[in-house]
Short mmCIF file of C-alpha atoms in Angstrom, two decimals:
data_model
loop_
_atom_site.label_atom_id
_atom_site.label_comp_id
_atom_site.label_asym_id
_atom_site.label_seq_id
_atom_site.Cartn_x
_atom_site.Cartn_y
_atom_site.Cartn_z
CA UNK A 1069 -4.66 -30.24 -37.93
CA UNK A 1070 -2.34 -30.24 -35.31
CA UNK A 1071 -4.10 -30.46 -31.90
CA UNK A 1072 -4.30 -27.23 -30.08
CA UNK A 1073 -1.24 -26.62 -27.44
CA UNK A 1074 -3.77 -26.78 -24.40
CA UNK A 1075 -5.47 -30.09 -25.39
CA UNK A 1076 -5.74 -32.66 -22.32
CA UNK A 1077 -5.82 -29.72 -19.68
CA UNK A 1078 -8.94 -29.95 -17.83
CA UNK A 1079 -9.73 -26.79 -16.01
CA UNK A 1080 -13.02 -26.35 -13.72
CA UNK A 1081 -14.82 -22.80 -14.10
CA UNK A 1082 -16.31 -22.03 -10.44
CA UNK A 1083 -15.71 -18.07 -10.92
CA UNK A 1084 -18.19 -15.23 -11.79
CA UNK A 1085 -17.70 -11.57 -13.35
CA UNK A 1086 -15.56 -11.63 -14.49
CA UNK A 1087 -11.79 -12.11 -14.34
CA UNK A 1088 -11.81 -15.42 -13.34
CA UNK A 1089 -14.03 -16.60 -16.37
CA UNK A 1090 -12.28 -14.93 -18.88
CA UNK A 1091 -8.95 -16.88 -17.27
CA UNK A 1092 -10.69 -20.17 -18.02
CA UNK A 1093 -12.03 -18.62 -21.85
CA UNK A 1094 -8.04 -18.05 -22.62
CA UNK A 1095 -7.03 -21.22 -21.62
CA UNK A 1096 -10.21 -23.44 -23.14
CA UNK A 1097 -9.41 -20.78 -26.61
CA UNK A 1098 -6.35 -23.07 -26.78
CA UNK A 1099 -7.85 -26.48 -26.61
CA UNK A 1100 -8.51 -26.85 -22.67
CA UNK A 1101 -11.58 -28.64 -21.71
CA UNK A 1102 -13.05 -25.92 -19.32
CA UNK A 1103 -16.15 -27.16 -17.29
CA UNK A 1104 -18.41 -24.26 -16.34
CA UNK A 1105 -20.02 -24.87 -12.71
CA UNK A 1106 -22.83 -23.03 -11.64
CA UNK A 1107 -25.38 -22.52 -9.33
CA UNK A 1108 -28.56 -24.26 -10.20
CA UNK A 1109 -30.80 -21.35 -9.56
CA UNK A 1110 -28.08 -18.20 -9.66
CA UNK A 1111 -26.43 -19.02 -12.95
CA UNK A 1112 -22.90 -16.29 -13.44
CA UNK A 1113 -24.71 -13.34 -13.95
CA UNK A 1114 -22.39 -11.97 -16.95
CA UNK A 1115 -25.47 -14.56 -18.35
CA UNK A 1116 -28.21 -11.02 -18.17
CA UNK A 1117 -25.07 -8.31 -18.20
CA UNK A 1118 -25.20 -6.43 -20.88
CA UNK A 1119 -27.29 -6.40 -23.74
CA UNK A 1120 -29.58 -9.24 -25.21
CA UNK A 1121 -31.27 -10.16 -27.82
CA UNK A 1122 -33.84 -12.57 -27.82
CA UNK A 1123 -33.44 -12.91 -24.12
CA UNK A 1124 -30.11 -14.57 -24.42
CA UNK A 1125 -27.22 -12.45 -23.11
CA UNK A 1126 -24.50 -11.26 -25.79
CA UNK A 1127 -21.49 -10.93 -23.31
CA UNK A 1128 -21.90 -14.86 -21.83
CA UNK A 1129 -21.85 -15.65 -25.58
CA UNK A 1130 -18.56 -14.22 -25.69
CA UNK A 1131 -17.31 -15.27 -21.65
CA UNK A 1132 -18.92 -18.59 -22.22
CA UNK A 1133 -17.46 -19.98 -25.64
CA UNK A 1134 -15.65 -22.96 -25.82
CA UNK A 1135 -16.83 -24.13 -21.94
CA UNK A 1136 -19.32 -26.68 -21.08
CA UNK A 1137 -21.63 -25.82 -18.53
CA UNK A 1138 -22.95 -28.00 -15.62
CA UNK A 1139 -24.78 -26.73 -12.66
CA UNK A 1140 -23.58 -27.26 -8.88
CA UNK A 1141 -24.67 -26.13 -5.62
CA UNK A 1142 -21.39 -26.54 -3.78
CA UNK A 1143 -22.96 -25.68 -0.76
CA UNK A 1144 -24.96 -29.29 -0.26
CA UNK A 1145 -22.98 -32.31 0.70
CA UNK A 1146 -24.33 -34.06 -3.25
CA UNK A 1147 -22.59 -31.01 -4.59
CA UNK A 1148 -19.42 -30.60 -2.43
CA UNK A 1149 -19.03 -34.31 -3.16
CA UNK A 1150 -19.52 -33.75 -6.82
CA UNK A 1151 -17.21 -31.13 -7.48
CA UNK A 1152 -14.42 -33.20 -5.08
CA UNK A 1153 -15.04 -35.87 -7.75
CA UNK A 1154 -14.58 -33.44 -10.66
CA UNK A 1155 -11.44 -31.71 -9.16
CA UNK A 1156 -9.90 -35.70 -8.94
CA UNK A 1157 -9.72 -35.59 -12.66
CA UNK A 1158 -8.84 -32.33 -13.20
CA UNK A 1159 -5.62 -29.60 -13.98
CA UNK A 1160 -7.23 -26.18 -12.53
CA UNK A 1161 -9.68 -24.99 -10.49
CA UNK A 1162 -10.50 -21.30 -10.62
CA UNK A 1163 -12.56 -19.60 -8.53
CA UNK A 1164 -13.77 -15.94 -7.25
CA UNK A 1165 -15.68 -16.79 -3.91
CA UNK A 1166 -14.58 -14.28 -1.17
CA UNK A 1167 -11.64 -16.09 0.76
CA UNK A 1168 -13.21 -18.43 3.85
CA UNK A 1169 -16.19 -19.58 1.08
CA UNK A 1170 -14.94 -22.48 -0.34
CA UNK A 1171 -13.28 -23.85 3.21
CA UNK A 1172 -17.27 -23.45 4.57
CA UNK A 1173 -18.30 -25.85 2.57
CA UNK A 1174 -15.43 -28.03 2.55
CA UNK A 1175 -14.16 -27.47 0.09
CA UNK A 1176 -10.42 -25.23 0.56
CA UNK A 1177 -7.46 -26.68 -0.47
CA UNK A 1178 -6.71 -28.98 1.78
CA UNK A 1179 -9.80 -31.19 0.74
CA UNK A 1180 -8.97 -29.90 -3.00
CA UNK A 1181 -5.13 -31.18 -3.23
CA UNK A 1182 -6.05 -34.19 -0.93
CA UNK A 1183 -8.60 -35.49 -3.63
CA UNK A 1184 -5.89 -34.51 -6.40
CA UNK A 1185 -2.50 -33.38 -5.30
CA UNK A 1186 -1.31 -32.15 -8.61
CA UNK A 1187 -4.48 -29.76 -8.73
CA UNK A 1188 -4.28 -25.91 -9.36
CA UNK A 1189 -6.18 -23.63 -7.64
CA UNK A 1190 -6.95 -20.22 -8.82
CA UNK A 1191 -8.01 -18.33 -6.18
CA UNK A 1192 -9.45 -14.59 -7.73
CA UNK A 1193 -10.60 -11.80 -5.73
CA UNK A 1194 -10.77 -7.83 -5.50
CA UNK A 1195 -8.18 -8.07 -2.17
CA UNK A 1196 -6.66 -11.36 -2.30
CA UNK A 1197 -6.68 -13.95 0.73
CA UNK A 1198 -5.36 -12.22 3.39
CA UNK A 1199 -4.79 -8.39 4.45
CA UNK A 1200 -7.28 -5.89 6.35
CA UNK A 1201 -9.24 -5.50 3.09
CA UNK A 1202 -9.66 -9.48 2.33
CA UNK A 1203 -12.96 -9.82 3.31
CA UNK A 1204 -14.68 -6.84 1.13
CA UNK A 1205 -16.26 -7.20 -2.18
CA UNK A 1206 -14.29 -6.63 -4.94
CA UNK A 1207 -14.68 -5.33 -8.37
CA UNK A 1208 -12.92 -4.24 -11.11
CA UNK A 1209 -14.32 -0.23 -10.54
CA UNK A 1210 -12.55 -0.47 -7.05
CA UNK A 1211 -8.85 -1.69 -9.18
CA UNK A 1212 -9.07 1.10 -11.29
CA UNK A 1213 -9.82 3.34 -8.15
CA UNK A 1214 -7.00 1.89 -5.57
CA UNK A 1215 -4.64 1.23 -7.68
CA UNK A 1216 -3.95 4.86 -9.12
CA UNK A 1217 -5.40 4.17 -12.95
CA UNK A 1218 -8.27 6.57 -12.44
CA UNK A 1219 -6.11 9.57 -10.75
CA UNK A 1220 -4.35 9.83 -14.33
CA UNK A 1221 -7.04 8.96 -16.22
CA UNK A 1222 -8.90 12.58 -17.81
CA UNK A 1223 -8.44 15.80 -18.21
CA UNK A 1224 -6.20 17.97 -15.40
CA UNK A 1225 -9.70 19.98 -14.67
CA UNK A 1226 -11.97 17.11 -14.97
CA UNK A 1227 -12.65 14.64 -12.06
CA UNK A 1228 -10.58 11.45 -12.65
CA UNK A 1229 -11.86 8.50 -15.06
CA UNK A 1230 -13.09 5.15 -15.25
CA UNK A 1231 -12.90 2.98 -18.04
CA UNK A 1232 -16.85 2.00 -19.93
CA UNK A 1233 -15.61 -1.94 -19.87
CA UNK A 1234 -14.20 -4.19 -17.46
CA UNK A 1235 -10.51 -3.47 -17.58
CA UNK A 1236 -9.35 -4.11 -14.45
CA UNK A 1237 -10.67 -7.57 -14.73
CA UNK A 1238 -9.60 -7.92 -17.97
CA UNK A 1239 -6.26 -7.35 -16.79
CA UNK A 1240 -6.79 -9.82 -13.98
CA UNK A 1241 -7.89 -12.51 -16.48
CA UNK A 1242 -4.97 -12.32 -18.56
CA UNK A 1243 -2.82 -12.51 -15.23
CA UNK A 1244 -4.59 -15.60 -13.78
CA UNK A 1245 -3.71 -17.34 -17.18
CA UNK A 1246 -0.66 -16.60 -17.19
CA UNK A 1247 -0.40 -17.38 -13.64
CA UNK A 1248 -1.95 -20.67 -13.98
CA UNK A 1249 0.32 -21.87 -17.19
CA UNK A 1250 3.60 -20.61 -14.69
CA UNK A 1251 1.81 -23.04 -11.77
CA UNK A 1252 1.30 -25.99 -14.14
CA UNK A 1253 4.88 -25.28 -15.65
CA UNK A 1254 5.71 -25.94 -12.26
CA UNK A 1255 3.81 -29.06 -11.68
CA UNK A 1256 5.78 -30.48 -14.66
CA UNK A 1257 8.70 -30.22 -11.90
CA UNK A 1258 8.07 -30.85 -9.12
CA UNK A 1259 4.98 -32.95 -9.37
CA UNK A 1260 2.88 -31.19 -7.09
CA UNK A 1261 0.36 -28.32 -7.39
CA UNK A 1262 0.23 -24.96 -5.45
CA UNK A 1263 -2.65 -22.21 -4.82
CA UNK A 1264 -2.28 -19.01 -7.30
CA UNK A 1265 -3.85 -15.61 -5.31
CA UNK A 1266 -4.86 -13.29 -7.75
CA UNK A 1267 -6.07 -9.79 -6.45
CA UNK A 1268 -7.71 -7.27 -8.69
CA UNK A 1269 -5.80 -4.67 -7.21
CA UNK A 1270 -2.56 -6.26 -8.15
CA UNK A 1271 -2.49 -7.11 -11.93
CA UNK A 1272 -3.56 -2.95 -13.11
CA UNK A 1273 -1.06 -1.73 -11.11
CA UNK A 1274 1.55 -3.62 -12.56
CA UNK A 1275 0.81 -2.39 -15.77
CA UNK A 1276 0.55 1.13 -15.16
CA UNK A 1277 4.79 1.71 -15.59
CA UNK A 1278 7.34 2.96 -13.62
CA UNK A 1279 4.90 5.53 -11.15
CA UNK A 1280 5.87 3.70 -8.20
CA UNK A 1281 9.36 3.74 -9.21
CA UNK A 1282 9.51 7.26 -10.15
CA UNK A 1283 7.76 8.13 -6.42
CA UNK A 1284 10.20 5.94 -4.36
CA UNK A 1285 13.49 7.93 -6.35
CA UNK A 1286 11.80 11.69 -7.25
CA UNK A 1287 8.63 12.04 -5.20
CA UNK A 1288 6.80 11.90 -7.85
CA UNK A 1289 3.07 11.60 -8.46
CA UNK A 1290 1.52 11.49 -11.73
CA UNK A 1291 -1.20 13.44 -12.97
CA UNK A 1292 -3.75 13.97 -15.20
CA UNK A 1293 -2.50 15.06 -18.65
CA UNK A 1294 -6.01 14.08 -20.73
CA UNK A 1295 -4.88 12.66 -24.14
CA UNK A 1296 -1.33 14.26 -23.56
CA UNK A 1297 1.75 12.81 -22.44
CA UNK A 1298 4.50 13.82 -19.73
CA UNK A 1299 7.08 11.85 -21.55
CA UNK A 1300 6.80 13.05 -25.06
CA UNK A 1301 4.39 15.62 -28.23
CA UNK A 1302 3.10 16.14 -30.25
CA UNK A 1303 0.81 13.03 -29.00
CA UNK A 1304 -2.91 13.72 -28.79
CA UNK A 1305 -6.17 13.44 -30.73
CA UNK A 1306 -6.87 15.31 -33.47
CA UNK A 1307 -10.18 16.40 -35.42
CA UNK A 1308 -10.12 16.23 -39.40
CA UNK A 1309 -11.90 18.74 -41.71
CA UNK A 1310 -14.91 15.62 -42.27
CA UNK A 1311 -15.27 15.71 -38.49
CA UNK A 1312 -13.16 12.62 -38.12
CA UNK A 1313 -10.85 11.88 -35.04
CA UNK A 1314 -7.06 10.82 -35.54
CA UNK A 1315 -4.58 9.84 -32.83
CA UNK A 1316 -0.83 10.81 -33.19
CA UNK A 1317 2.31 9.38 -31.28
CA UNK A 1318 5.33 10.77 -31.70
CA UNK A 1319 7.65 8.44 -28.69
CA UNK A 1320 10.56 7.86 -31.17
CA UNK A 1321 12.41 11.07 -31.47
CA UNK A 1322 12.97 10.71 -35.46
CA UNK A 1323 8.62 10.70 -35.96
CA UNK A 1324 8.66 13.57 -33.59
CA UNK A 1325 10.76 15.14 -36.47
CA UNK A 1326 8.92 13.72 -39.20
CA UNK A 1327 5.83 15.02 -38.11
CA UNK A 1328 6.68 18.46 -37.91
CA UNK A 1329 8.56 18.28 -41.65
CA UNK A 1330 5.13 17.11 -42.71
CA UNK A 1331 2.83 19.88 -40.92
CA UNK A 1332 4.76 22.59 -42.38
CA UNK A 1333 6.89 23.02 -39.03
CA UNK A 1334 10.77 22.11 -39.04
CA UNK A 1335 11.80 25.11 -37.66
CA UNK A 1336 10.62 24.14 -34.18
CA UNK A 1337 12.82 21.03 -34.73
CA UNK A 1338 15.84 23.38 -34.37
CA UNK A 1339 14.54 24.62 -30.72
CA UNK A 1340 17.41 23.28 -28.09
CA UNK A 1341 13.68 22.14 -26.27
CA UNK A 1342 13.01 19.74 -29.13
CA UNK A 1343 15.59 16.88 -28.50
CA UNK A 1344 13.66 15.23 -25.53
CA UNK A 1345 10.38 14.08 -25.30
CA UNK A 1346 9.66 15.40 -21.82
CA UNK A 1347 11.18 18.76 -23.08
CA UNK A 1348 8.60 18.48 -26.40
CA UNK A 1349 5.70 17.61 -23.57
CA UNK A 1350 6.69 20.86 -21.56
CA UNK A 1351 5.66 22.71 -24.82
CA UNK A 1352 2.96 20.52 -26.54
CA UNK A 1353 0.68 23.72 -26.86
CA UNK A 1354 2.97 25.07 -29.46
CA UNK A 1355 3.02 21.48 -31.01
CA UNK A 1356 -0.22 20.63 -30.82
CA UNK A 1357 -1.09 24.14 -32.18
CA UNK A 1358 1.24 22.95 -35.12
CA UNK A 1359 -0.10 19.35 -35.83
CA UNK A 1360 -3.74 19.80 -35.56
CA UNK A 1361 -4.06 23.19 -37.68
CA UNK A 1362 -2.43 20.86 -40.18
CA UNK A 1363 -5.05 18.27 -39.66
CA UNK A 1364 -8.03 20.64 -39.28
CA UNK A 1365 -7.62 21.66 -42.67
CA UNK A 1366 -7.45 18.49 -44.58
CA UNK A 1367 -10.02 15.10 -44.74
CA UNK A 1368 -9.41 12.31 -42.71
CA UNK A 1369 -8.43 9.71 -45.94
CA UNK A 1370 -5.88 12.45 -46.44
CA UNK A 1371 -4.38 13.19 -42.82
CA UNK A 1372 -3.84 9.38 -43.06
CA UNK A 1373 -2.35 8.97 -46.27
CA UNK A 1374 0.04 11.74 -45.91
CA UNK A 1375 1.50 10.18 -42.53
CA UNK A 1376 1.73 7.11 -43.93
CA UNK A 1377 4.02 8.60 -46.79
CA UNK A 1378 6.03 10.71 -44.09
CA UNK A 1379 6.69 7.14 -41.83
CA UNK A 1380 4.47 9.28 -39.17
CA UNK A 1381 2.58 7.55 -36.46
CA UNK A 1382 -0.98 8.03 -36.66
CA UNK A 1383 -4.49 5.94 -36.41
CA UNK A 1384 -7.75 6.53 -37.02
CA UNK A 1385 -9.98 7.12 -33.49
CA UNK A 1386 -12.57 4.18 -34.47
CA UNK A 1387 -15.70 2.48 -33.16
CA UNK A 1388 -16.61 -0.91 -33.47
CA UNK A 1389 -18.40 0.06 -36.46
CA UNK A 1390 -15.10 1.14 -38.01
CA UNK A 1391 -13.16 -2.25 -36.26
CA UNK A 1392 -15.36 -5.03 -38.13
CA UNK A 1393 -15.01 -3.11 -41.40
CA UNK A 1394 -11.01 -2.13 -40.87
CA UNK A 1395 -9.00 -4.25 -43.54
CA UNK A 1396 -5.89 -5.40 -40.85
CA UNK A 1397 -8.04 -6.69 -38.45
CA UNK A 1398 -9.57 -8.18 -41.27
CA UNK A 1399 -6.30 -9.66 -42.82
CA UNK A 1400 -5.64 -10.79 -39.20
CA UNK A 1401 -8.88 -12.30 -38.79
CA UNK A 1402 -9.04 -10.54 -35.37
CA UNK A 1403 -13.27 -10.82 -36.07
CA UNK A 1404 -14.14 -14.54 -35.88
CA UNK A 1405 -18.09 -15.71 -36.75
CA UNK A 1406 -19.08 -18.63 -35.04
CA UNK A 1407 -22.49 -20.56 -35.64
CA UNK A 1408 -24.30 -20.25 -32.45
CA UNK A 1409 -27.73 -22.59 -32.05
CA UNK A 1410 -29.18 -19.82 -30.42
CA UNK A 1411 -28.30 -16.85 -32.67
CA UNK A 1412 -27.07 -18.14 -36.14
CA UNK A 1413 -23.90 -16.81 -37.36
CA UNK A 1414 -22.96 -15.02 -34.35
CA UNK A 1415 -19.59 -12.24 -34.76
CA UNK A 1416 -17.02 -11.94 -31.47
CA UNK A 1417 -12.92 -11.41 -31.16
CA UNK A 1418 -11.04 -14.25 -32.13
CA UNK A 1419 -8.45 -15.73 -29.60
CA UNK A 1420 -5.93 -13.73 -28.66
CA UNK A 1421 -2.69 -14.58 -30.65
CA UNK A 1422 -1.68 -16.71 -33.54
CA UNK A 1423 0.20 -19.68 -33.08
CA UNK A 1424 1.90 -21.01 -36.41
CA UNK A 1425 1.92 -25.03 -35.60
CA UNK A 1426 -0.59 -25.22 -32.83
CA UNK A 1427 -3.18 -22.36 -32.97
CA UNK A 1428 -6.52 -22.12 -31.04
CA UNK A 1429 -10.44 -21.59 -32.48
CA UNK A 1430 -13.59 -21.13 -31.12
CA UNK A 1431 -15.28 -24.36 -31.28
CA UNK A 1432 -18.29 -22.72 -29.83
CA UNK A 1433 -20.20 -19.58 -28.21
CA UNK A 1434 -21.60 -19.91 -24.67
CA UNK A 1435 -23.95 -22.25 -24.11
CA UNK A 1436 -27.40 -22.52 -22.20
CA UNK A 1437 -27.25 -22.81 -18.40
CA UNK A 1438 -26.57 -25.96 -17.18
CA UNK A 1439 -26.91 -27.73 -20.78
CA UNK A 1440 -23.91 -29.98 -20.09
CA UNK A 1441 -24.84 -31.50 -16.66
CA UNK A 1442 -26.04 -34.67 -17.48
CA UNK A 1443 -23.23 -36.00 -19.85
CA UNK A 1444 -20.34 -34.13 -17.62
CA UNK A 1445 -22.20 -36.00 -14.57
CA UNK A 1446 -22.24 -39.71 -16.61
CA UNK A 1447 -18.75 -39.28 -18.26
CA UNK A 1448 -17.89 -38.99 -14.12
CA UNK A 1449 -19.31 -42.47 -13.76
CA UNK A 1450 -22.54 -41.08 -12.30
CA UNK A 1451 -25.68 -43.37 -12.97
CA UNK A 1452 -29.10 -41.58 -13.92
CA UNK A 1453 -30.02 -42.81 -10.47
CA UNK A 1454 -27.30 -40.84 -8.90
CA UNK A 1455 -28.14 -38.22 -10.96
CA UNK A 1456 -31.97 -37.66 -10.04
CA UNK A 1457 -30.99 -38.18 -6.40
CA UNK A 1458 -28.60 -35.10 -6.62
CA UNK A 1459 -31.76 -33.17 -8.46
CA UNK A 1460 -33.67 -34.24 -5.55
CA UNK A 1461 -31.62 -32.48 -3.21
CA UNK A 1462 -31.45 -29.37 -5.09
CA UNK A 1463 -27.43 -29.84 -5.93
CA UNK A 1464 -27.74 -29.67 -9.49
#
């Protein structure tokens, strides 16, 4: 096979919880060589987040694949050395210590580009590394606060929403990739390596559309619609006679139309109000009304076979029940299994895309804390001397 696009890049994992560690999981998906550093005693704790089973955390399985992991403590001069020696040799650094941590123990980015001046850093935090708010804690709850997801996120009666998962630093994670692949595409340039400031707060908002936009020109300010949308309907979820949830779009105006030939409705196509989807939004009662009588009354199977013949828009609301058994992801192989020493055949999401010469794999699920130390420490040129002297002072 053709080595994966990302071979060669060696990227150093200093981050916890989890933005920054997923960063470091997309790039090592693609063939990176992605050292895990942690704390000899206070492994990351996305290690015990979540549910186990057999004591071993599920979620680190899934953070941790395809990353060896050494232990550090980066606040001892064996360790600060240590990592300095690491970073020599490496791409990336990535990292999620409140800003003024690293530079405490000596180890900011002056030290970090003077030991290797083509280095990366990836600096991720809730605030980013300067501002009146740069010193708080961040997490991904406070993103989806600040940053205006959660004020139209619910119903309009309901208080506003978070999400159950991380996505805030989901979001985050696929920035700081992407951010770190534009900073090493600029290394090919110029030669040199930069800092890339990553802020929690930052990434969600970007992907939450034109709100800003529409405030600056109209005033404004979003709200909570619940499953609705401003800009076009019928779009909503919808409950089957077998008690079964379907989800309906309608954004194109020619499914709008479609679906309301197929519900038994095409005289409401004829209203002047129909043409625009933020005039079809204004009366989604009357559509709604329309699309999920029509649903109510038949089985899900059906509902979904008769959009399909109409060219309509729909999907079936699923759980991850219905996701491992659901034939595309299947023909995608979106569901990889992966033969974890710990847990046997062990089932996660694949990488994230499909490359046709150079894809990525998982080449393995997390591993045990610390289980890499002492080969990452002797490929470095340390002696078992060295090594046991570092132990001694509690660095690794």
């Amino acid at each position: 096979m053709t080595a994966a696009p990302l071979t060669g890049l060696r990227v150093l994992d200093l981050a916890t919880l989890f933005a920054g560690p997923m960063a470091a999981t997309l790039l090592g998906d693609f063939g990176a060589e992605v050292v895990k550093v942690e704390h000899p005693s206070r492994p990351d704790p996305s290690r015990g987040h979540g549910p186990a089973k057999d004591g071993i955390g599920l979620w680190w399985k899934v953070l941790g694949r395809n990353k060896r992991a050494i232990t550090l403590d980066l606040s001892r001069p064996g360790g600060r050395d240590t990592l300095l020696r690491l970073a020599a040799g490496a791409d990336v650094v990535i990292e999620n210590f409140r800003p003024g941590t690293l530079e405490k123990w000596g180890l900011g980015w002056p030290q970090l580009s003077a030991a290797n001046p083509r280095l990366v850093l990836a600096r991720v935090t809730g605030f980013g590394q300067f501002g009146p708010c740069a010193h708080r804690p961040g997490f991904g709850t406070l993103a989806e606060a600040l940053s205006g997801f959660a004020a139209v996120t619910g119903e309009p009666d309901a208080p506003p929403t978070l999400p159950p998962f991380g996505l805030a630093d989901s979001i985050a994670g696929l920035a700081t990739a992407y951010a770190v692949l534009t900073a090493l595409t600029a290394r090919a340039h110029t030669g040199r390596g930069q800092v890339v400031d990553v802020a929690l707060i930052e990434p969600i908002l970007a992907v939450l559309g034109p709100q800003l936009t529409w405030y600056d020109q109209l005033g404004h300010v979003q709200e909570r619609t619940g499953n609705r949308s401003a800009n076009n309907a019928p779009r909503n979820t919808y409950r089957t006679a077998d008690g079964t949830w379907v989800a309906v779009s309608t954004s194109a105006q020619s499914v709008a139309e479609r679906v309301m030939r197929l519900v038994g409705r095409p005289d409401l196509i004829d209203e002047p109000w129909f043409a625009t989807g933020a005039e079809r939004a204004r009366h989604a009662d009357v559509l709604d009304a329309a699309v999920g009588d029509w649903i109510a009354a038949r089985g899900r199977d059906e509902v979904l076979a008769e959009f399909d013949k109409a060219e309509a828009a729909i999907a079936p609301v699923q759980d991850v029940r219905d996701v491992v058994a659901d034939p595309q992801y299947r023909a995608l192989g979106t569901v990889a299994t992966v033969d974890d020493p710990d847990l046997g055949p062990l089932r996660m999401q694949n990488v994230l895309f499909r490359l046709s010469d150079t894809p990525g794999a998982i080449r393995w699920a997390g591993r045990a804390h610390g289980a890499d130390t002492e080969a990452v420490l002797a490929e470095l040129g340390l002696s078992a001397a060295d090594v046991a002297a570092l132990r001694a002072e509690g660095a690794v």
